[in-house]
Coordinates of C-alpha atoms in Angstrom, one line a residue:
X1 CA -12.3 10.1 -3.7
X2 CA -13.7 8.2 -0.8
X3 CA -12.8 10.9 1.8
X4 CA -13.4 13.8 -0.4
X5 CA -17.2 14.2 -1.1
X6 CA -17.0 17.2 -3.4
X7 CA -15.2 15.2 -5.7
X8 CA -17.8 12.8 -6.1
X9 CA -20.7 15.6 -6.6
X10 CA -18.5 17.4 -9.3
X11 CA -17.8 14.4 -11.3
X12 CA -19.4 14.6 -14.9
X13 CA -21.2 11.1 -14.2
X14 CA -23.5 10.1 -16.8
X15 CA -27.1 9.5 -15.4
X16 CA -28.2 6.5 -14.9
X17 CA -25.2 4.5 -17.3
X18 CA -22.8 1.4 -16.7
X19 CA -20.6 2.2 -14.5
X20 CA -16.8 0.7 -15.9
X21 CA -14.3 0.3 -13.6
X22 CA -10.7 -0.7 -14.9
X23 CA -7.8 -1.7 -13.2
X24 CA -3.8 -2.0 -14.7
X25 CA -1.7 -4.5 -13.9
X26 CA 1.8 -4.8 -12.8
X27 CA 4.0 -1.5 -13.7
X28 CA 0.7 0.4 -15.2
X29 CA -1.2 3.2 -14.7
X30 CA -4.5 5.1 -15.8
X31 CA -3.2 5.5 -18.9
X32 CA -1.8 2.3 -19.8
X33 CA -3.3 -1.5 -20.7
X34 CA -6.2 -2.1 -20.4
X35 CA -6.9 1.8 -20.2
X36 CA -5.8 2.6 -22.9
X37 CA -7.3 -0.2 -25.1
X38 CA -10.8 -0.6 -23.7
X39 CA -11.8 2.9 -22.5
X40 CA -11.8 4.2 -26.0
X41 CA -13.8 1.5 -27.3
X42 CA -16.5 2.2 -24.4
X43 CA -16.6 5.9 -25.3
X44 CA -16.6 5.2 -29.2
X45 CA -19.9 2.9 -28.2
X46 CA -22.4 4.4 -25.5
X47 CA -22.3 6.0 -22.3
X48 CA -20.7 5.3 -19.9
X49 CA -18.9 6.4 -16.7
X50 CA -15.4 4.9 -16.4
X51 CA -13.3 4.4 -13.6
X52 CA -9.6 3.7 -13.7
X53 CA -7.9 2.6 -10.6
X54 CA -4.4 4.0 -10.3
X55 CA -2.0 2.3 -8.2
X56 CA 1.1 2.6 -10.3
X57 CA 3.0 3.5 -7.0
X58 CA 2.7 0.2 -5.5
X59 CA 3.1 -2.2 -8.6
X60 CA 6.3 -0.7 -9.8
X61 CA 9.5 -2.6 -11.2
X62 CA 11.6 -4.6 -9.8
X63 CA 9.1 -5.2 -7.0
X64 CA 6.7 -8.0 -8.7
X65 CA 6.5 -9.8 -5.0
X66 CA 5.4 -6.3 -3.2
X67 CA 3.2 -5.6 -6.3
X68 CA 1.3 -8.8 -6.3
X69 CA 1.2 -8.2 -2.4
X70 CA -0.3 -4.9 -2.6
X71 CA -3.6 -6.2 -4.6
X72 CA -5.2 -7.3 -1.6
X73 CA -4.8 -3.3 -0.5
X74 CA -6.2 -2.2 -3.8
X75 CA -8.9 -4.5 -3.8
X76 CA -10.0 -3.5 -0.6
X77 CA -9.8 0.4 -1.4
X78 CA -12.0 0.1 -4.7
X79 CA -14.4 -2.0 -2.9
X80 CA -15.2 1.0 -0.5
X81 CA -15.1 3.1 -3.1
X82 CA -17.9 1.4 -4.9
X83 CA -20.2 1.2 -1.7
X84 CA -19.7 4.1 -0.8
X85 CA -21.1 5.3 -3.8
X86 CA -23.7 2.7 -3.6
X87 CA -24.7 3.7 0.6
X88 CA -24.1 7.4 0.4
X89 CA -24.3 8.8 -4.1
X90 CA -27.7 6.4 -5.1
X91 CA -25.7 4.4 -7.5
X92 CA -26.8 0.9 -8.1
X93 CA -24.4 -2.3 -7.4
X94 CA -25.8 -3.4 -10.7
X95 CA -24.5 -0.5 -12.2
X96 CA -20.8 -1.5 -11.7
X97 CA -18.5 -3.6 -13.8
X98 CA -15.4 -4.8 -12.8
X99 CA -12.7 -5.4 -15.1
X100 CA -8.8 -6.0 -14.3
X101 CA -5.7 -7.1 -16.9
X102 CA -3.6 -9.8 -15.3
X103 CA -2.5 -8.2 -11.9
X104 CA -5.5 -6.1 -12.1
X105 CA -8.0 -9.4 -12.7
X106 CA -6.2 -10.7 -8.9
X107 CA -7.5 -6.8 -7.6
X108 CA -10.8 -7.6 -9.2
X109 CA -10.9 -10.8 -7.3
X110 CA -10.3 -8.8 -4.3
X111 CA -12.8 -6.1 -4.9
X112 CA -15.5 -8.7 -4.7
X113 CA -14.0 -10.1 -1.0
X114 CA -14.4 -6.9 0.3
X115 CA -17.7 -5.8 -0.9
X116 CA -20.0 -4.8 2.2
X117 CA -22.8 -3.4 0.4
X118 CA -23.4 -6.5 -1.9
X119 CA -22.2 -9.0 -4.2
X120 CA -21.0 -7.4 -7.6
X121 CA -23.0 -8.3 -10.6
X122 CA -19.8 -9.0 -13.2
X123 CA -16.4 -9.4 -13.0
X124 CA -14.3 -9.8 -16.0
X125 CA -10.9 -10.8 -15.5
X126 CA -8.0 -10.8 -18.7
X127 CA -5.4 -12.9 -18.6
X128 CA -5.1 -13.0 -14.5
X129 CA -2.0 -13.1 -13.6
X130 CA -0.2 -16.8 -12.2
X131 CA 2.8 -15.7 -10.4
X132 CA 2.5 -16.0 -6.7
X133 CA -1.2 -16.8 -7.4
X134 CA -0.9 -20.0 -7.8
X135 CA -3.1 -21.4 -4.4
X136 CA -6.3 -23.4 -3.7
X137 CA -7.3 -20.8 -1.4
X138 CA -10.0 -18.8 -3.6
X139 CA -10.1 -16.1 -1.0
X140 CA -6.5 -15.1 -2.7
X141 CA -7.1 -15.5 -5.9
X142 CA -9.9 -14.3 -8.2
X143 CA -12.6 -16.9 -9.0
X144 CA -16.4 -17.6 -9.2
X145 CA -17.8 -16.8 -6.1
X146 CA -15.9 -13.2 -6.2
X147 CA -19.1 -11.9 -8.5
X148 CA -22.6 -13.0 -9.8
X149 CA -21.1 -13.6 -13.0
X150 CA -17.1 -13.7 -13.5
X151 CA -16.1 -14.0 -16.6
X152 CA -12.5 -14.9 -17.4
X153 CA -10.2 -14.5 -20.5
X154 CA -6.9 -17.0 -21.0
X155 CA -4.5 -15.8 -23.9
X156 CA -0.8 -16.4 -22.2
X157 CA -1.6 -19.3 -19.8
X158 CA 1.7 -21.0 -17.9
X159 CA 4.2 -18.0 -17.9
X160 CA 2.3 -14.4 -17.2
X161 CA -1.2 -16.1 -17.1
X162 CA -3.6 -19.0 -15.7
X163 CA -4.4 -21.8 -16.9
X164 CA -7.1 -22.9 -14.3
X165 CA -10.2 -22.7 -15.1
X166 CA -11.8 -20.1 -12.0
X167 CA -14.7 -18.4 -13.4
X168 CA -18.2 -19.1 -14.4
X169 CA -16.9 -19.0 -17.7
X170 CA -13.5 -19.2 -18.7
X171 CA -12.5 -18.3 -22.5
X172 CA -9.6 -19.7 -24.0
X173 CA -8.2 -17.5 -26.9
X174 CA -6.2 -19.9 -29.5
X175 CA -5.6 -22.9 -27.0
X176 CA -5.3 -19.8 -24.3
X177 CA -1.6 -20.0 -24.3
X178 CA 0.0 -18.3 -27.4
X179 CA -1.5 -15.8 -29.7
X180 CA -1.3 -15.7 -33.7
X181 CA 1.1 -13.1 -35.1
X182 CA 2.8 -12.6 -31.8
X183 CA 6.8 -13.0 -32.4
X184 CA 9.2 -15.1 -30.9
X185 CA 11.3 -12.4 -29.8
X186 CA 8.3 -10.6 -28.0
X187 CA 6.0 -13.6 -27.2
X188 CA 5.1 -13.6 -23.8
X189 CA 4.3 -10.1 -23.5
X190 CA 2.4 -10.2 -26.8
X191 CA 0.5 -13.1 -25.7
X192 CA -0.4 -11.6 -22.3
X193 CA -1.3 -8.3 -23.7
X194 CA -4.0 -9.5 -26.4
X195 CA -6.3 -9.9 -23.7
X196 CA -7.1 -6.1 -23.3
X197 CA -6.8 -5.9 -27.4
X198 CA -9.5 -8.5 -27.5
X199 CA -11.7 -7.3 -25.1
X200 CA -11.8 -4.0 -26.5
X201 CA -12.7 -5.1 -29.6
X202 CA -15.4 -7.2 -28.8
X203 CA -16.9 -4.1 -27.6
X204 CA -18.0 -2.6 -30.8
X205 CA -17.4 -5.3 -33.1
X206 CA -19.5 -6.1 -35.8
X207 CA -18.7 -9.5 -36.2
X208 CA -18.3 -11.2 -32.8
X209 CA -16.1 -13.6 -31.1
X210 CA -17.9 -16.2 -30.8
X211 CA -16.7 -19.6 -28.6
X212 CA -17.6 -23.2 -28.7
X213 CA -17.3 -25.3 -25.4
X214 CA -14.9 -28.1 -25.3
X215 CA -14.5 -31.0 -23.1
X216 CA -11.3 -30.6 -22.5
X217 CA -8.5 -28.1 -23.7
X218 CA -6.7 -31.2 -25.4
X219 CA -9.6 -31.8 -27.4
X220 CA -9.8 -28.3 -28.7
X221 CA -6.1 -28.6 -29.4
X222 CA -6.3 -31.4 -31.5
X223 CA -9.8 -30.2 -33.1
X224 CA -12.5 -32.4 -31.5
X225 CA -14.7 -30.2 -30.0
X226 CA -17.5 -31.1 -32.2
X227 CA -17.6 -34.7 -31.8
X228 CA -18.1 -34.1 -28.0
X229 CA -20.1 -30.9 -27.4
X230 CA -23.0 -29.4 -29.2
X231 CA -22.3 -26.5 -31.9
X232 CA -24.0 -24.1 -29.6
X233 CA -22.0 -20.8 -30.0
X234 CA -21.2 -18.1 -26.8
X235 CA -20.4 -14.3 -27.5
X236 CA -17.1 -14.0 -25.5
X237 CA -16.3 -10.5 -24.5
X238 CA -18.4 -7.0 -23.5
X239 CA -22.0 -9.1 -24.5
X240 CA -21.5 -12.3 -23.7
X241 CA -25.0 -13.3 -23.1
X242 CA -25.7 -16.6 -25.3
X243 CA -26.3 -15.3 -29.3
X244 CA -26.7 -17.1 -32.4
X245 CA -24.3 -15.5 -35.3
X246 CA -27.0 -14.1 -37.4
X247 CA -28.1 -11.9 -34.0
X248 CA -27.4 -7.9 -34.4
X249 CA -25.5 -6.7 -31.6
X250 CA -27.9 -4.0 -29.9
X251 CA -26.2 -0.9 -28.2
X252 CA -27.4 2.1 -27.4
X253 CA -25.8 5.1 -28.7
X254 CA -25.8 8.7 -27.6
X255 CA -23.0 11.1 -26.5
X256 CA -20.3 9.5 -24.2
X257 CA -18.7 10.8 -21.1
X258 CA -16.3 9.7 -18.6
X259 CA -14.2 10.5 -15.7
X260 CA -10.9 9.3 -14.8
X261 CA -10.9 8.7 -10.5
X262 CA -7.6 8.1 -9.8
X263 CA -7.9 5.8 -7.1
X264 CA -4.6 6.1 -5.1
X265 CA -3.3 4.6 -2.5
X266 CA -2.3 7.7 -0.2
X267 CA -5.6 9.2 -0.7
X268 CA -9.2 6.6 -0.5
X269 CA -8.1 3.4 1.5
X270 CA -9.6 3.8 5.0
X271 CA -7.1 0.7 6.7
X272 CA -9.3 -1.5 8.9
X273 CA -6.9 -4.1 9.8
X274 CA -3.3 -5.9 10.0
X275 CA -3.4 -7.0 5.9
X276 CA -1.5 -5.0 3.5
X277 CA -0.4 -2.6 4.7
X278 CA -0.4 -3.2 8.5
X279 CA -1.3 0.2 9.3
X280 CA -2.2 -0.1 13.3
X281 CA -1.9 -2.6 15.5
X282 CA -2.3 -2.0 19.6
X283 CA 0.8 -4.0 21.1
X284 CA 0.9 -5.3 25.1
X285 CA 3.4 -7.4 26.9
X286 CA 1.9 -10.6 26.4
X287 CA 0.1 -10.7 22.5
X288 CA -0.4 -7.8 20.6
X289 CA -4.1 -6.9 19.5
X290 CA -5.4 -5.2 16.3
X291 CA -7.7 -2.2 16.5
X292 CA -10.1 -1.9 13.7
X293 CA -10.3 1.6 12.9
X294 CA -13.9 1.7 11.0
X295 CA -15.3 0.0 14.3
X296 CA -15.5 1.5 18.1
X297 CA -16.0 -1.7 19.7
X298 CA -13.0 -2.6 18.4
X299 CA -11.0 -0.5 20.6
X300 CA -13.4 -0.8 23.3
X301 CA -12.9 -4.8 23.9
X302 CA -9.4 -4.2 23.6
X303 CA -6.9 -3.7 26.4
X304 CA -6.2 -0.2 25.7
X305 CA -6.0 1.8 28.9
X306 CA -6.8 6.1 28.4
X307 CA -4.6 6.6 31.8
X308 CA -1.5 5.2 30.1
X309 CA 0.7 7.4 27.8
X310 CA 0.4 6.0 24.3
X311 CA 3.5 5.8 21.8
X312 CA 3.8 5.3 18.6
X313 CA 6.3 3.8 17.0
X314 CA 7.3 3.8 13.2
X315 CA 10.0 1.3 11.5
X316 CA 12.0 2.1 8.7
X317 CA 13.2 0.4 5.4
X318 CA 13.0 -2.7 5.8
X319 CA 11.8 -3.1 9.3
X320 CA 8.4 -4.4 10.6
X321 CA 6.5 -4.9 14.0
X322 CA 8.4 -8.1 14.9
X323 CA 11.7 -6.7 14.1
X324 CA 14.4 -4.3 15.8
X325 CA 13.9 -1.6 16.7
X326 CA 10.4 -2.5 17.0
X327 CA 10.7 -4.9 19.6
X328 CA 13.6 -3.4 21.5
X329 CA 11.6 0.0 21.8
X330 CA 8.6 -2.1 22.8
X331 CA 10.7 -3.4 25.5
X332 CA 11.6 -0.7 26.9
X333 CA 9.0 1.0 27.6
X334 CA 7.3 -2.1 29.5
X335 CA 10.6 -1.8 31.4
X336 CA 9.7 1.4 32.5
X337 CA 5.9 1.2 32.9
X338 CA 2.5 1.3 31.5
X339 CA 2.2 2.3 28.0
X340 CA -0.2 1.7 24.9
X341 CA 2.2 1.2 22.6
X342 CA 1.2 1.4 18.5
X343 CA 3.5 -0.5 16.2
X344 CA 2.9 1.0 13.0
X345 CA 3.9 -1.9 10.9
X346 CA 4.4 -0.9 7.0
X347 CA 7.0 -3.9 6.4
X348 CA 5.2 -4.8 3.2
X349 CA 5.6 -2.1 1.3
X350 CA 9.7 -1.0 2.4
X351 CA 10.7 -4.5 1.6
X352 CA 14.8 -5.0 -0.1
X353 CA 15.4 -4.5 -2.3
X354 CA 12.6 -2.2 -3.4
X355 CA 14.3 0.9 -1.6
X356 CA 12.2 3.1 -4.8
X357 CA 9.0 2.5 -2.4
X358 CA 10.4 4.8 0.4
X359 CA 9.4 7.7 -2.1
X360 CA 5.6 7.4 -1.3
X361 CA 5.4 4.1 1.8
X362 CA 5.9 7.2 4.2
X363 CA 3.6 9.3 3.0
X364 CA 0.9 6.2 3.1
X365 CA 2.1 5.7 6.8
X366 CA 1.7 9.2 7.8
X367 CA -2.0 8.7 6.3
X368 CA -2.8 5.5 8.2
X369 CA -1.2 6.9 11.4
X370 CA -3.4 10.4 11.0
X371 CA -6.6 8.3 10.5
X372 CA -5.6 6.4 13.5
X373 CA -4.9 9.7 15.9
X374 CA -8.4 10.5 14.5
X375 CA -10.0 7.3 15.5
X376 CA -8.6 7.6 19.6
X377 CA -9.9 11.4 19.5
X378 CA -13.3 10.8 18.8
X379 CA -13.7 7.1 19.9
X380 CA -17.3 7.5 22.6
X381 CA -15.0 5.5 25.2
X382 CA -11.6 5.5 24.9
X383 CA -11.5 8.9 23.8
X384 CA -7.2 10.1 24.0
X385 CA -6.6 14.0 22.5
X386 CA -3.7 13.8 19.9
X387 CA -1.5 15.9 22.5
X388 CA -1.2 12.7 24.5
X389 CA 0.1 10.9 21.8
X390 CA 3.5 10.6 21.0
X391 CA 4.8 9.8 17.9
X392 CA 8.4 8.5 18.0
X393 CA 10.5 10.9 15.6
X394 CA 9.1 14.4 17.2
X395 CA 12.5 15.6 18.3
X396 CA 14.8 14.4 15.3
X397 CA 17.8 13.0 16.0
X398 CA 21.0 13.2 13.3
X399 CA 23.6 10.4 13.7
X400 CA 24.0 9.4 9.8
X401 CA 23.2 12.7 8.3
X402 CA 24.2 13.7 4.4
X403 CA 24.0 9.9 3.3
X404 CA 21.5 7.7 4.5
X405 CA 19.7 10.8 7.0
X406 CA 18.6 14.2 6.3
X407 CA 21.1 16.8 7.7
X408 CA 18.5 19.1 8.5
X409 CA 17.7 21.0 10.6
X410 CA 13.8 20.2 10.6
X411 CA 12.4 19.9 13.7
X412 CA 11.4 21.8 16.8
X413 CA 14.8 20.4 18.2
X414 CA 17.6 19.1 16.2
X415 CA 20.1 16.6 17.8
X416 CA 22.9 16.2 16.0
X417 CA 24.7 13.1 18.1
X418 CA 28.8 13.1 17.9
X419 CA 28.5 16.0 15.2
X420 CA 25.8 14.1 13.2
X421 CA 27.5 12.4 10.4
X422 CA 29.5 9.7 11.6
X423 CA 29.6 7.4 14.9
X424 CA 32.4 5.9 17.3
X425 CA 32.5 2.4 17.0
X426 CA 31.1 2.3 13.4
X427 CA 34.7 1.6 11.5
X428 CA 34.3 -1.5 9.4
X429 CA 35.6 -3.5 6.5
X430 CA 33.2 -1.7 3.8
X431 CA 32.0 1.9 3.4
X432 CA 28.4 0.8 3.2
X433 CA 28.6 -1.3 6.3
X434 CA 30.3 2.1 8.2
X435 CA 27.3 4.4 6.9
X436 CA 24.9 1.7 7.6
X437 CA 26.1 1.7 11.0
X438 CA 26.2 5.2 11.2
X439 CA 22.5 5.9 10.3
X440 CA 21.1 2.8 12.7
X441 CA 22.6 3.8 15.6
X442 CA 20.1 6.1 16.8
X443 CA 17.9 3.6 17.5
X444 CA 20.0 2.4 20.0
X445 CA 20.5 5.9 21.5
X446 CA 16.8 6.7 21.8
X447 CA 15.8 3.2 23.2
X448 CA 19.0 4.0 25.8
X449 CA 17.3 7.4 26.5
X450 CA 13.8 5.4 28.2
X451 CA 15.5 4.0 31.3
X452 CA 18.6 5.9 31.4
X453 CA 19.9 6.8 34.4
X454 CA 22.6 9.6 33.4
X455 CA 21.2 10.4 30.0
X456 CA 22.4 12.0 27.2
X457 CA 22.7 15.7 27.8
X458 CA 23.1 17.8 24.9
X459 CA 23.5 21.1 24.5
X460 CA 23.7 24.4 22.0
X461 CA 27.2 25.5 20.0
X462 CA 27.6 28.1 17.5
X463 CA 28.7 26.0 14.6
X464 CA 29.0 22.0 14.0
X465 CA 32.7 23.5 13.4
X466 CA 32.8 24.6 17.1
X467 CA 31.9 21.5 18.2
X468 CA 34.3 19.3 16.5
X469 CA 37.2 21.3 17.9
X470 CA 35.8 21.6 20.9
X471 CA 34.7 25.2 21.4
X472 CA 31.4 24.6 22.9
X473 CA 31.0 26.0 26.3
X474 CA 27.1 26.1 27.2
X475 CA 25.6 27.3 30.3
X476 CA 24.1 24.5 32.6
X477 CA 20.8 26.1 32.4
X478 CA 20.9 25.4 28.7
X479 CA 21.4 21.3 28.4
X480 CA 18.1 19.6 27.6
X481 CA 18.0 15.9 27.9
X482 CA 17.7 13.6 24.4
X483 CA 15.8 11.2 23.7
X484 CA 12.4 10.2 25.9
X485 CA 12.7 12.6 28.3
X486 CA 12.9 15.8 26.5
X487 CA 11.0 18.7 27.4
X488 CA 8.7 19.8 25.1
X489 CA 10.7 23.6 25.5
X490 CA 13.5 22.9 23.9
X491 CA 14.5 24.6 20.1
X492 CA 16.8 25.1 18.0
X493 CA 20.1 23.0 17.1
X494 CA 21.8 20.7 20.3
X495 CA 24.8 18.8 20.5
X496 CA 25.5 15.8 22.3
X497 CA 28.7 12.7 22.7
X498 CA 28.4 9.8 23.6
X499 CA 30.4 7.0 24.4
X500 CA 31.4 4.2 21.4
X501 CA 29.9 1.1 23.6
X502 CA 27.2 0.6 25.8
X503 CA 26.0 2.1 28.0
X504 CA 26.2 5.2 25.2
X505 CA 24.6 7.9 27.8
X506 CA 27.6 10.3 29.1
X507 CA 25.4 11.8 31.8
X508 CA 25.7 15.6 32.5
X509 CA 28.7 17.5 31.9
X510 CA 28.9 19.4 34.7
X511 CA 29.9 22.9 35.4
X512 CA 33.4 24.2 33.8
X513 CA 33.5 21.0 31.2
X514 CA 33.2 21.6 27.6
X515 CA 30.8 20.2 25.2
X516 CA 33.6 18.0 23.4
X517 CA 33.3 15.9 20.4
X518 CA 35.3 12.5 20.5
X519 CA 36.8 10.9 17.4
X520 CA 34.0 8.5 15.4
X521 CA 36.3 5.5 15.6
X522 CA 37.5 5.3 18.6

């Protein structure tokens, strides 16, 4: 992996060899198409080293829109990857081979944008996928300038594939849009996955697929090609260097080894910027800025100001830097004062309905926030220790908990806000809309606790059963404030009421006054 050296050195690469690198498409993995296709027809041949890129966790169903999305993310990760091999392992760019089936051939495009070290020396691309990637903007889509040779392959053109002609060679298998032998009942995906199939074989094929150019895709259609084009045949596929048929296909053969790198998303993309996903971004009252994490000037042009307290804050599902609570937290802090406030904006990848993402988004988050805390420790500037940065979720608060939130307890201090579970003023017309309500209202709460004047005052109880009926009778010494203003003493479980409308905050209970709960719909 990119951040884990060791891994590198213990790889069994084979000296001096091709390098393969191969890249699924939408719902695959390492071991699926064109894995499982092509990789044993390059280990059947010569050696090689093969690398499959693995990011099965953001190209998952139903999510086609997030997955075609996320291949900017993966493009970028593979391309440091490679040069990082390249600058820091003496591999050679010419070693390396790109070559992605249909959402895979978009990541391939991708890879070549973000090369740093050098422009790649082939790119093959099967069947690239058309959905959402229909654009003249070549930057977004894989074409010729993405490589030194790109080299594309068309078998389902129209519904899962291009038609476009993008590459410095484009191959059109059967008129490129339907495949013989593929049935009606399973066409389109037939169609779409003879690309790998043909590829593969190609590899160690005796005979050859050999092409014929064509002035137009009509003319082949009708079967013209001849009358316009001389018979001068290409070798489509692994060698597709010009041959003539009688040509033996030269390979060299010896004992074949390869190693599977996993590339994941969670564990080799370094985030440099706002694309996908937006992993920092530097927020101020006027326009927001975007800190490059790979470069120290970045931070140093910026506005970002080491005597301010610096606060994180990270959405949920379905949330984003432009959007509540985002913007209302933002808010309130400027209300108060002089922050550096860090919108950690992961929108992208906890879009609706794709709530299956939340099982690993977070965990990518946490990564991207870590690298970031990093970055201010050691920046030769604007250097801030991670002690002085406060990430918003350190004291956990419980106001929907056993549904939609965790009931805990799993931080230092655990809130659990009018019992926890349920929240006055959250009756509505549907249960989903109730619980919904239930869970989002500590945003509210927290934002409330920045500028709050009385502030919500919680304090310890024996059981959530004590507190319910109103049993509760801490000592005034042992109330901690919720929220912004909690001191960093505080453990163990707290209770706390509030009141069903704004302004939520109680204020302090005061001597002799118990710790009551009040009903969750009143």
């Amino acid at each position: 992996m990119v951040n884990d050296s060791e891994s590198i050195k213990r790889a069994p690469w084979v000296p001096d060899a091709p390098i393969k690198v191969l890249i699924h498409g939408y719902t695959g993995h390492k071991d699926y198409s064109p894995n499982t296709e092509i990789r044993p027809a390059y280990l059947k041949c010569c050696d090689y080293s093969i690398i499959s890129v693995d990011y099965n966790n953001i190209a998952r169903e139903p999510c086609y829109p997030e997955a075609a999305r996320n291949t900017e993310l993966v493009g970028k990760c593979t391309a440091q990857l490679i040069c990082e091999l390249v600058n820091n392992y003496n591999f050679k760019l010419e070693q390396f081979h790109v070559i992605g089936f249909s959402l895979g051939g978009q990541v391939a495009g991708f890879i070549g944008n973000y090369m740093s070290c050098g422009q790649l020396d082939r790119i093959t691309a099967l069947d690239p996928a058309m959905p959402l990637f229909v654009t003249t903007d070549t930057k977004k889509k894989v074409d010729k300038s993405d490589a030194k040779f790109v080299d594309i392959l068309h078998t389902n053109a129209l519904e899962k594939g291009k038609l476009e002609a993008s590459g410095t060679v484009d191959f059109y298998a059967n008129g490129g849009i339907t495949q013989p032998g593929c049935k009606a009942t399973e066409e389109q995906s037939c169609n779409h996955a003879r690309a790998p199939i043909y590829y593969a074989e190609s590899i160690n094929t005796e005979v050859g697929f050999y092409a014929t150019k064509c002035h137009t895709w009509i003319t082949y259609m009708i079967g013209w090609c001849e009358l316009f084009n001389s018979r001068e045949n290409i070798l489509f596929g692994e060698y597709y260097q010009k041959a003539n048929k009688t040509q033996r296909l030269e390979r060299k053969r010896s004992h074949s080894r390869f190693e599977i790198f996993s590339i994941r998303h969670h564990v080799s993309c370094r985030p440099t910027d706002v694309h996908i996903p937006r992993c920092n971004s530097i927020c101020i009252p006027e326009k927001g800025e975007l800190i490059n994490t790979l470069d120290n000037d970045s931070l140093t042009r910026s506005r970002f100001n080491t005597k301010h307290p610096t606060k994180v804050v990270v959405h949920g599902f379905g949330g984003g830097r432009n959007l509540s609570p985002s913007t209302d937290m933002r808010k309130a802090y400027f209300t108060r004062g002089n922050y550096n406030i860090i919108i950690v904006d992961y929108g992208s990848l906890v879009k609706e309905p794709c709530l299956s993402q939340v099982e690993w988004a977070p965990r990518f988050a946490g990564l991207c926030i870590a690298q970031l805390i990093e970055y201010l420790q050691y920046h030769p500037v604007k250097s801030v220790p991670p002690e002085k940065v406060h990430t918003i979720g350190y004291n956990i608060l419980h106001t929907g908990a056993g549904i939609l939130g965790q009931w805990g307890p799993n931080g230092h201090a655990d809130f659990y806000v009018n019992g926890g579970s349920s929240q006055p003023g959250c009756a509505h017309d549907t249960i989903f809309q109730t619980l919904s309500c239930d869970h989002t209202k500590v945003t509210p709460y927290f934002i409330e606790s920045i500028n709050s004047r009385a502030g919500f005052w919680a304090g310890p109880c024996n059981s959530l059963f004590s507190y319910l009926i109103g049993w509760c009778e801490p000592k005034d010494t042992e109330y901690v404030l919720m929220g912004e203003h909690l001191t960093h003493n505080a453990r163990g479980v707290y209770y706390v009421t509030t009141n069903a409308k704004p302004p939520y905050a109680r204020g302090f209970p005061g001597k002799s006054r118990r710790l009551r709960s009040i009903t969750p719909y009143s």
